[in-house]
Structures are given as C-alpha cells and as structure tokens.
mmCIF file of C-alpha atoms in Angstrom:
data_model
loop_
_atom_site.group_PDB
_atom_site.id
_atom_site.type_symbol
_atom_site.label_atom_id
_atom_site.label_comp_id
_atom_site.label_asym_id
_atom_site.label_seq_id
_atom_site.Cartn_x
_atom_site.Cartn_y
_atom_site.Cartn_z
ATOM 1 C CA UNK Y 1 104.886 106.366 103.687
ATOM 2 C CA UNK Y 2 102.342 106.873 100.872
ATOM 3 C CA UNK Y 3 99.167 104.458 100.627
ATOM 4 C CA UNK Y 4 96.103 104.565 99.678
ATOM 5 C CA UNK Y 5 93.051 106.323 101.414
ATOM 6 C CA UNK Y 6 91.076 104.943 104.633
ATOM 7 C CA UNK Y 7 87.441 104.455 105.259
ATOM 8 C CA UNK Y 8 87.739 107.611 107.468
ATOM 9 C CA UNK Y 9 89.701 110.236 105.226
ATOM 10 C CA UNK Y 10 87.785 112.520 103.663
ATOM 11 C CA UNK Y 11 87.705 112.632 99.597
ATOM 12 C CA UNK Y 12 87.359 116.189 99.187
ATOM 13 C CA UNK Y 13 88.992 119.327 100.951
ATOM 14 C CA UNK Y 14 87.671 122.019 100.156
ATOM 15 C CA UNK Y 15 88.792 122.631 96.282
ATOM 16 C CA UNK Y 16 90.929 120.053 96.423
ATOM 17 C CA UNK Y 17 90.534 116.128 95.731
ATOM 18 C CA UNK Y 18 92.236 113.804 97.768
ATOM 19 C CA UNK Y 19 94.415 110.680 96.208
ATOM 20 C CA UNK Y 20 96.305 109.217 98.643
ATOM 21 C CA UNK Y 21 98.247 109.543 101.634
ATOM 22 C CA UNK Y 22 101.193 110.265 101.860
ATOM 23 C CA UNK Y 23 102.437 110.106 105.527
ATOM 24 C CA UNK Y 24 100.705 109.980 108.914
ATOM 25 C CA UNK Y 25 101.694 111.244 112.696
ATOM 26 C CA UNK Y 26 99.230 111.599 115.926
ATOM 27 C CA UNK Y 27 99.636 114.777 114.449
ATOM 28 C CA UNK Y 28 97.451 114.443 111.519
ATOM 29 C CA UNK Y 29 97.474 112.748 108.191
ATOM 30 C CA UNK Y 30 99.387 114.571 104.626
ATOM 31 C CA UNK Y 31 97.474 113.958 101.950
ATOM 32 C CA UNK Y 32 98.101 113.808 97.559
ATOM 33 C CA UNK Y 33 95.527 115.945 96.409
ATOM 34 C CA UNK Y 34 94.522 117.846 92.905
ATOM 35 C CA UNK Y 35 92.732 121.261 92.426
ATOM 36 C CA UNK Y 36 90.409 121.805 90.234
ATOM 37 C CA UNK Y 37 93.365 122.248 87.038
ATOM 38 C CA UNK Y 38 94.904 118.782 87.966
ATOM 39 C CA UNK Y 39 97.743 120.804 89.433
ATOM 40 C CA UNK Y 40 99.078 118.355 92.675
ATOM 41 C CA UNK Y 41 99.314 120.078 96.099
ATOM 42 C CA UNK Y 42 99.788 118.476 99.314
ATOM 43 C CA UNK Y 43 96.997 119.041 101.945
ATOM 44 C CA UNK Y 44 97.622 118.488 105.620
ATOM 45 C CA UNK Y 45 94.958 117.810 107.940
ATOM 46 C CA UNK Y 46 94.805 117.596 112.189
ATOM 47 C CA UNK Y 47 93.793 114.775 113.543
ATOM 48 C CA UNK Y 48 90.961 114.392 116.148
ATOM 49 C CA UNK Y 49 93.134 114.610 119.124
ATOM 50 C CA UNK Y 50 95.385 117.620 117.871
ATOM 51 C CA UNK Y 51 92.202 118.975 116.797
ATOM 52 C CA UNK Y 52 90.524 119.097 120.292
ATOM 53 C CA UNK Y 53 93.483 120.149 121.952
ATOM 54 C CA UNK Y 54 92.983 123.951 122.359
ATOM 55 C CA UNK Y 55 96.929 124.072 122.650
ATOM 56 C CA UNK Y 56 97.600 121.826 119.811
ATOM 57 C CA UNK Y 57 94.868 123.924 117.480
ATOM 58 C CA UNK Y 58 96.844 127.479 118.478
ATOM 59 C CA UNK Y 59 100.126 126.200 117.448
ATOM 60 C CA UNK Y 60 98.640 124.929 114.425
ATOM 61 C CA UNK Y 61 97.115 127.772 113.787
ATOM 62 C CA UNK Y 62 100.031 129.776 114.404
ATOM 63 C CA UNK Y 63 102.291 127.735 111.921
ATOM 64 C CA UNK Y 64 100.137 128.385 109.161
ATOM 65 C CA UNK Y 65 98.981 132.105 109.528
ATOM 66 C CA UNK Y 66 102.719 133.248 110.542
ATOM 67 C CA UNK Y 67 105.296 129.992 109.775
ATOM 68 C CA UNK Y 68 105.939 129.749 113.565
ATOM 69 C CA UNK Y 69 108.173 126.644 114.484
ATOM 70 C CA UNK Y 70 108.133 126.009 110.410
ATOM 71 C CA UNK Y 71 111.884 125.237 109.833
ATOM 72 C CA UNK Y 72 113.324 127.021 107.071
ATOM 73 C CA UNK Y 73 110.886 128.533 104.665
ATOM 74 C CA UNK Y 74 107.382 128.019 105.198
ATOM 75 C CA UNK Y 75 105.286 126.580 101.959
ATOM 76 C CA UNK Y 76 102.966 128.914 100.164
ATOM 77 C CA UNK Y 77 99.752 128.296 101.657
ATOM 78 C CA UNK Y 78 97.190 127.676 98.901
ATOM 79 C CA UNK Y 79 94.110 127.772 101.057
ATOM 80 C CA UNK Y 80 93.133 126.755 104.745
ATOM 81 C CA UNK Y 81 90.741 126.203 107.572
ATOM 82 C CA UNK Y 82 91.405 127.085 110.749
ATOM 83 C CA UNK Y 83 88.347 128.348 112.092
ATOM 84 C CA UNK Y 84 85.256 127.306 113.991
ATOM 85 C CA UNK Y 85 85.078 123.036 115.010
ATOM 86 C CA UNK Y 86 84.990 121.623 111.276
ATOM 87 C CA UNK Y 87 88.784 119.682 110.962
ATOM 88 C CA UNK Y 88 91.760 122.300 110.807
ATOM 89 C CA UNK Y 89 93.454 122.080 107.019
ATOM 90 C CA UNK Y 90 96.137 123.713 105.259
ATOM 91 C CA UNK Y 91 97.069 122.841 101.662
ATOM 92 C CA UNK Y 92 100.117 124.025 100.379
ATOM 93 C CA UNK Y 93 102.521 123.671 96.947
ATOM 94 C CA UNK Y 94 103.777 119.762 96.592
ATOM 95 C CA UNK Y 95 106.944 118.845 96.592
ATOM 96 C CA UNK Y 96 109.710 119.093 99.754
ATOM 97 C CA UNK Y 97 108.059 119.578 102.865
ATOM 98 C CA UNK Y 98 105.129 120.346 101.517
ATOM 99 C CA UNK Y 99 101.872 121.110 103.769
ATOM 100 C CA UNK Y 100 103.563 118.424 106.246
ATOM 101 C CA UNK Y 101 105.624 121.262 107.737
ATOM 102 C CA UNK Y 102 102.829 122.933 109.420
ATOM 103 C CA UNK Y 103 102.406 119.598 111.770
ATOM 104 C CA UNK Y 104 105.839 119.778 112.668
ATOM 105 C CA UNK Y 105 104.889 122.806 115.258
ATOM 106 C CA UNK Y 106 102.094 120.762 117.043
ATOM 107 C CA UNK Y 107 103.574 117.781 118.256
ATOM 108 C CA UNK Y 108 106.612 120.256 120.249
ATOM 109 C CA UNK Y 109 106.526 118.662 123.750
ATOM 110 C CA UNK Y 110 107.504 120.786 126.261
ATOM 111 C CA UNK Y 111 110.308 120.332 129.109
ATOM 112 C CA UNK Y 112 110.521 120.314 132.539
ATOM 113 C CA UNK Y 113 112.686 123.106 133.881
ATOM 114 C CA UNK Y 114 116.118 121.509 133.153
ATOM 115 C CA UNK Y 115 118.921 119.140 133.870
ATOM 116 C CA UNK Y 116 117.276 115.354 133.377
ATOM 117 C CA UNK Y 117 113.541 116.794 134.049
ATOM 118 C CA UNK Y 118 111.491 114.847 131.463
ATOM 119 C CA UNK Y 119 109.081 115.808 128.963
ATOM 120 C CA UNK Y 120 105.730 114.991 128.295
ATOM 121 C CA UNK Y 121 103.393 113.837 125.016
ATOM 122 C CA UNK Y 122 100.093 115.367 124.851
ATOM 123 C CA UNK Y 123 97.190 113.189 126.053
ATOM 124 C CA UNK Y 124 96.400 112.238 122.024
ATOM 125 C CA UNK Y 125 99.642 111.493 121.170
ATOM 126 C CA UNK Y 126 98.932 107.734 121.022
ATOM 127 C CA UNK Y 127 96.083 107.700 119.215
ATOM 128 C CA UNK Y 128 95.131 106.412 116.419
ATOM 129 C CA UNK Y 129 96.830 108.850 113.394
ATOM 130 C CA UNK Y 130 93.561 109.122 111.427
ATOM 131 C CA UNK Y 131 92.003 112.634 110.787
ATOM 132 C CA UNK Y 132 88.803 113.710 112.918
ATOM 133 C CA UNK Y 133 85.570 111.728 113.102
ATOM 134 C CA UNK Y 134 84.095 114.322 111.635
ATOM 135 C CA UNK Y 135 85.352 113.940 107.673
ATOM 136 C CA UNK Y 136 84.687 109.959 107.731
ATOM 137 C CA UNK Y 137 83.486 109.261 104.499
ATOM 138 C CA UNK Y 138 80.565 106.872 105.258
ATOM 139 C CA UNK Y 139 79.179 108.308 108.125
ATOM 140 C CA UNK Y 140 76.335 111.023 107.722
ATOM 141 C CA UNK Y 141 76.453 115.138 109.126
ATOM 142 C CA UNK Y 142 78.261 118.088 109.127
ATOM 143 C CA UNK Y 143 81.299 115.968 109.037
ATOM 144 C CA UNK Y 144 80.731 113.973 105.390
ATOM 145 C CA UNK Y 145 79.195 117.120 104.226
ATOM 146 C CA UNK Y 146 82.401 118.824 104.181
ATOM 147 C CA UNK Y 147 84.144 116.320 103.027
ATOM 148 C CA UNK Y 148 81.846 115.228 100.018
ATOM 149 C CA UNK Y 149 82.595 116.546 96.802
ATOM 150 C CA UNK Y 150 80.902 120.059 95.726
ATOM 151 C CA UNK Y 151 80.113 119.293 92.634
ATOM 152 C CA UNK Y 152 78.178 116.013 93.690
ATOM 153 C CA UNK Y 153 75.315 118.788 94.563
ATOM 154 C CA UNK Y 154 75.275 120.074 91.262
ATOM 155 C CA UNK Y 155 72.884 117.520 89.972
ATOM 156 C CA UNK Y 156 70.425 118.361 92.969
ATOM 157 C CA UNK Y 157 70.797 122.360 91.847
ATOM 158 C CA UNK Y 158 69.690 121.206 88.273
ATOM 159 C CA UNK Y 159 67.122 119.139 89.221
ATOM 160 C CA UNK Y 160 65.407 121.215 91.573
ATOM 161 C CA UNK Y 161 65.508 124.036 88.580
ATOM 162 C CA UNK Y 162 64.479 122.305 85.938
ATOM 163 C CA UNK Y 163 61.192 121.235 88.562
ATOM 164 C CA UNK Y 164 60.860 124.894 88.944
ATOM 165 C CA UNK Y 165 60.987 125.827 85.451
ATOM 166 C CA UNK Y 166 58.021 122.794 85.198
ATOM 167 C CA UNK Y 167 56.437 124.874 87.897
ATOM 168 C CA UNK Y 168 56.201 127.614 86.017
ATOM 169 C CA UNK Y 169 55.776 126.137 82.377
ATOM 170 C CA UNK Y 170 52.402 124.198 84.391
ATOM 171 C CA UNK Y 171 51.190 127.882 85.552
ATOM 172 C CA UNK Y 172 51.320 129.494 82.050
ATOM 173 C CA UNK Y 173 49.835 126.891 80.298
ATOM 174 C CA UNK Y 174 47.303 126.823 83.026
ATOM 175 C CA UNK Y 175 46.854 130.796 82.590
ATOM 176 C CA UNK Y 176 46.371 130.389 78.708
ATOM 177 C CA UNK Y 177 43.136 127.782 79.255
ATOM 178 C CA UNK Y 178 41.493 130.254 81.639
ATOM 179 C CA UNK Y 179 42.314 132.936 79.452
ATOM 180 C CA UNK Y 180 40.511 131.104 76.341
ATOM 181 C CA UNK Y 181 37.559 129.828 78.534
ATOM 182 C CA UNK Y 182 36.997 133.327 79.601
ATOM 183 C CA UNK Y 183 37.037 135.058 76.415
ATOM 184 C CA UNK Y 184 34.592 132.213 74.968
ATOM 185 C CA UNK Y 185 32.311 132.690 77.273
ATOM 186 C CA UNK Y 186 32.180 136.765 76.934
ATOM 187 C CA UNK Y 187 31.350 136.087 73.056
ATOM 188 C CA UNK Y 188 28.424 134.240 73.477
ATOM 189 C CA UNK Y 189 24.977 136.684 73.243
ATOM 190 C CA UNK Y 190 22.925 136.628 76.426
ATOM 191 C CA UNK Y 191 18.956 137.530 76.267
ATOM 192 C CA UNK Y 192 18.760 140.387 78.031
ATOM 193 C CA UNK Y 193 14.756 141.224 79.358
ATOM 194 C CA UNK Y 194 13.342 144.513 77.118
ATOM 195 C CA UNK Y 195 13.556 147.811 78.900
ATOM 196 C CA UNK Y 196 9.714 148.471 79.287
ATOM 197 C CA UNK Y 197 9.467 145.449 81.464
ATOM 198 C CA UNK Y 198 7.106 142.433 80.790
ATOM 199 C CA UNK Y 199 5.165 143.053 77.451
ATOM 200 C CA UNK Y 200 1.841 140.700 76.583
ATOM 201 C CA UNK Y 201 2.264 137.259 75.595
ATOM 202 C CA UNK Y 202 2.324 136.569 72.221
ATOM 203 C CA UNK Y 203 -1.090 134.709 71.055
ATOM 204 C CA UNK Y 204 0.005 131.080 70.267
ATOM 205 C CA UNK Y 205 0.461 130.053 66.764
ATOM 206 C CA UNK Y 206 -2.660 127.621 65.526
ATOM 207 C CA UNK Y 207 -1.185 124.154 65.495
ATOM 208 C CA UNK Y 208 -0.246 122.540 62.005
ATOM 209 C CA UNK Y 209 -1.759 119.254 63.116
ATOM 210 C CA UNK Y 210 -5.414 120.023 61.999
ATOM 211 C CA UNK Y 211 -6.326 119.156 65.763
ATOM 212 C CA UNK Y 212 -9.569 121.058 66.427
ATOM 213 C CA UNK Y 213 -10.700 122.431 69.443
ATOM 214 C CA UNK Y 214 -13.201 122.056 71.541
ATOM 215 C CA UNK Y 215 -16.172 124.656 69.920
ATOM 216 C CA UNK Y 216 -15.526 122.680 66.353
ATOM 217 C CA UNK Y 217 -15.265 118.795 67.924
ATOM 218 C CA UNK Y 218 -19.726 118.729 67.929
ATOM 219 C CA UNK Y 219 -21.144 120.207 64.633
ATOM 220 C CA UNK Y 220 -23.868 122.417 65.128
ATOM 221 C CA UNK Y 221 -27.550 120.703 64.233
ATOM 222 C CA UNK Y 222 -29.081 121.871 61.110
ATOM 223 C CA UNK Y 223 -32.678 122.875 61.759
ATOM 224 C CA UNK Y 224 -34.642 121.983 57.831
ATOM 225 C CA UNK Y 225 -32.472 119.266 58.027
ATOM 226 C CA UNK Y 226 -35.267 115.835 58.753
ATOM 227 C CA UNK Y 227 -33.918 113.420 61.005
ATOM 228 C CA UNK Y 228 -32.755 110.307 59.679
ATOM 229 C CA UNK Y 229 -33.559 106.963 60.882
ATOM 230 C CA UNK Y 230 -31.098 104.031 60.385
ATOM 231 C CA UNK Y 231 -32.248 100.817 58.968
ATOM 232 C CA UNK Y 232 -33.105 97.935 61.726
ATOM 233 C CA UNK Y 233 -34.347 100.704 64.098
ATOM 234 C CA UNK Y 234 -38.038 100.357 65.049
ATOM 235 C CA UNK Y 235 -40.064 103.236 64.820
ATOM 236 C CA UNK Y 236 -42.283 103.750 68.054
ATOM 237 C CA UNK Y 237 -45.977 103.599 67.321
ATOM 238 C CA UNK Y 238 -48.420 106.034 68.527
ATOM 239 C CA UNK Y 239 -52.042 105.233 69.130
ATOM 240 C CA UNK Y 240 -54.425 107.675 67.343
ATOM 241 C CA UNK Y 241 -58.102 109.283 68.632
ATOM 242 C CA UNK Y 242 -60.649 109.593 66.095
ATOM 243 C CA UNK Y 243 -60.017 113.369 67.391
ATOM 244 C CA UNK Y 244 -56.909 113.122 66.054
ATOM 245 C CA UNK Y 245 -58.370 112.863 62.677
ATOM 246 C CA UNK Y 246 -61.025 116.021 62.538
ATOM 247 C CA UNK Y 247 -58.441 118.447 62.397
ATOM 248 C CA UNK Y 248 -56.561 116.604 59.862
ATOM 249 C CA UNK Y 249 -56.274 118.280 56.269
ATOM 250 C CA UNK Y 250 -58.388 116.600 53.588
ATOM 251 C CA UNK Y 251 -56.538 114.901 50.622
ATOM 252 C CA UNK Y 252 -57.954 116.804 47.570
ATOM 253 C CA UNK Y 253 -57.763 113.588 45.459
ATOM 254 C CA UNK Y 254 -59.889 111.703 48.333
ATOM 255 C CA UNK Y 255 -62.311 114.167 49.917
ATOM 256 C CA UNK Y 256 -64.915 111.255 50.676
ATOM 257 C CA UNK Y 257 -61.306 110.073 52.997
ATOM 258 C CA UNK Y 258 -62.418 106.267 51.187
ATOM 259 C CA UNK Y 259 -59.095 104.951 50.424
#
C-alpha cells in the first residue's frame, strides 16, 4: 500500500529521488522514485534486519545479480548496491513487479525435513519494516550522507571555488603592488661616494647675512687720529714743576712768557 515517506527513509538513492512508498515487508521497503530525466522506476531497499543477516544479504544478492528465486522474468536492473555495509538497493523499471521482486527471495523460510516439521522466520522477521538506521534522514553520518541528495553539495563545490579563485585574484593583485613598489624604488638616483675616495671639503660659502666675524667685530685704532673726549667727562689735572716749564718752547709772539 502506497503512502507517503517516513522520518527514516532516505530521500535520495543513489541517482534516483525517492516519492513515496509504495509497499513494505520485514523484508524491506519499495519505493516511487525518479532519475534524473523524471523517468519513474521503482527502487527496493533491505531493511536493517535483512540487511544484517549474512543469509538474508546472499539471497538478496543473488536475486539481483542472477534473478534467483525471481518468479517469472526478472526486472531490468537499472542500478544497485550490494556491496560493503551501506543499505543493499536495487532499482529497477516501474510498473508490474517492479524492484519488489528481488525481496521476494529473502524472506524464503526454510523447512524442517518433511511431513508436519515446521518452518521457521528469521530472527528480524518481526521487526519493524523500515529500511536500515543507517539512511534515516535526520540523523547525521555515513548513513544520511548517502542518502542526501548529490546535488545538495554542489553549492559547497562552488563556494569553495569561487574562495579559491579570491585566493588567487588576492595573490596577483598582491604581486602587482610589489612589483610597482620595486620598480619605483630602482628609479630613484642614489649618491654614490667618488672613486678617488674622500676629496677636501669645500670652503664654506660667506654668509649673505652681513654677519661679520670675529677679526672685523673691533676696528683697528687709528694712530694720527687725537682722542676724543665726550662732553660731561672731567679731564684729570696734572700738577706742574717750574722744571716742567724750562724745557718748554717759547711762544714767538710772547718771548718775555708775560701773558
């Protein structure tokens, strides 16, 4: 009986998205899926008890690589997983039995040896009919992982390029600034030192100031120039001998020396 999907089913196998369900058996669940070109296909998928069963897995197995226990003609197998511990899956064409045949095979009980000996059920057989722990949706791991939908991490692949090609637009432009700092500072002239080491210093320019130096700062006296005497300042009086006066020259206007 068809419904809708559970919590636990998985909304992707492998190419194939998952719809709805379409019937369920401790065998496994048959699921309404779509490839990738809308086309429907039925995908068929153990559950976790036919899963762990080695013996279960084998006939499984066995159904789908070689149609053993399929009754009539087996469905054209689309794709598959039988391999390693993710969940065992077999899509196939939709329509009659559909992928739903290859679960027939597990769930053969066997028989005792004859007459009224009974049979048994596998250990799983009354479990739950969901698919393996392992594809439930909201739970993290390997198991969500494979059952997520591939092209979900197609926005991560494009987002982690375009911060690479950011990576690399950051390096070139930083290239092109060394570059240009390099090049600028190569074109600038350097004083380079003159080949017959140091030469003598250049005699300093006289300074346009008018600032004089030390030889010109006290003016040298003049010698028939008289000393000059600045009004207000006493002159210092010197007493006289009359011997002073005998070897003075005699005024030619006052020889007597009367006035």
């Amino acid at each position: 009986m068809s419904g809708p999907l559970q919590d636990e089913d998985p909304r992707q196998v492998g190419a194939f998205r998952l719809r709805e369900r379409l019937s369920e058996s401790p065998v496994g669940v048959v699921y309404l899926a779509h490839d990738a070109g809308g086309r429907a296909v039925s995908v068929a998928v153990l559950s976790e008890g036919a899963a762990a069963d080695a013996a279960a897995r084998d006939r499984f197995v066995a159904a789908v690589s070689r149609g053993v226990g399929v009754e009539g003609v087996p469905p054209r197998v689309l794709a598959s997983n039988t391999r390693g511990g993710a969940a065992a899956w077999v899509a196939a064409e939709h329509g009659g039995g559909g992928a739903g045949a290859f679960l027939a095979p597990v769930s053969v009980g066997g028989g005792g040896g004859g007459g009224g000996a009974p049979g048994y059920a596998p250990y799983w057989a009354g479990a739950h009919a969901g698919v393996s722990s392992r594809w439930a949706w909201p739970r993290g791991g390997a198991g969500a992982a494979a059952g997520a939908d591939p092209n979900s991490n197609r926005g991560v692949v494009i987002g982690l390029l375009m911060l690479l090609l950011l990576f690399l637009a950051m390096l070139v432009v930083l290239y092109l600034y060394l570059s240009g700092l390099h090049q600028e500072a190569g074109s600038r002239p350097t004083d380079l030192p003159s080949p017959g080491g140091s030469g003598s210093p250049s005699s300093p320019q006289p300074s346009p100031s008018g600032s004089q130096g030390p030889q010109d700062a006290s003016p040298s006296p003049d010698p028939d120039a008289s000393p000059s005497v600045e009004p207000g300042t006493q002159v210092p009086s010197v007493p006289l001998d009359e011997d002073d006066f005998t070897d003075s020259p005699v005024d030619p206007r006052d020889p007597d020396g009367l006035a």
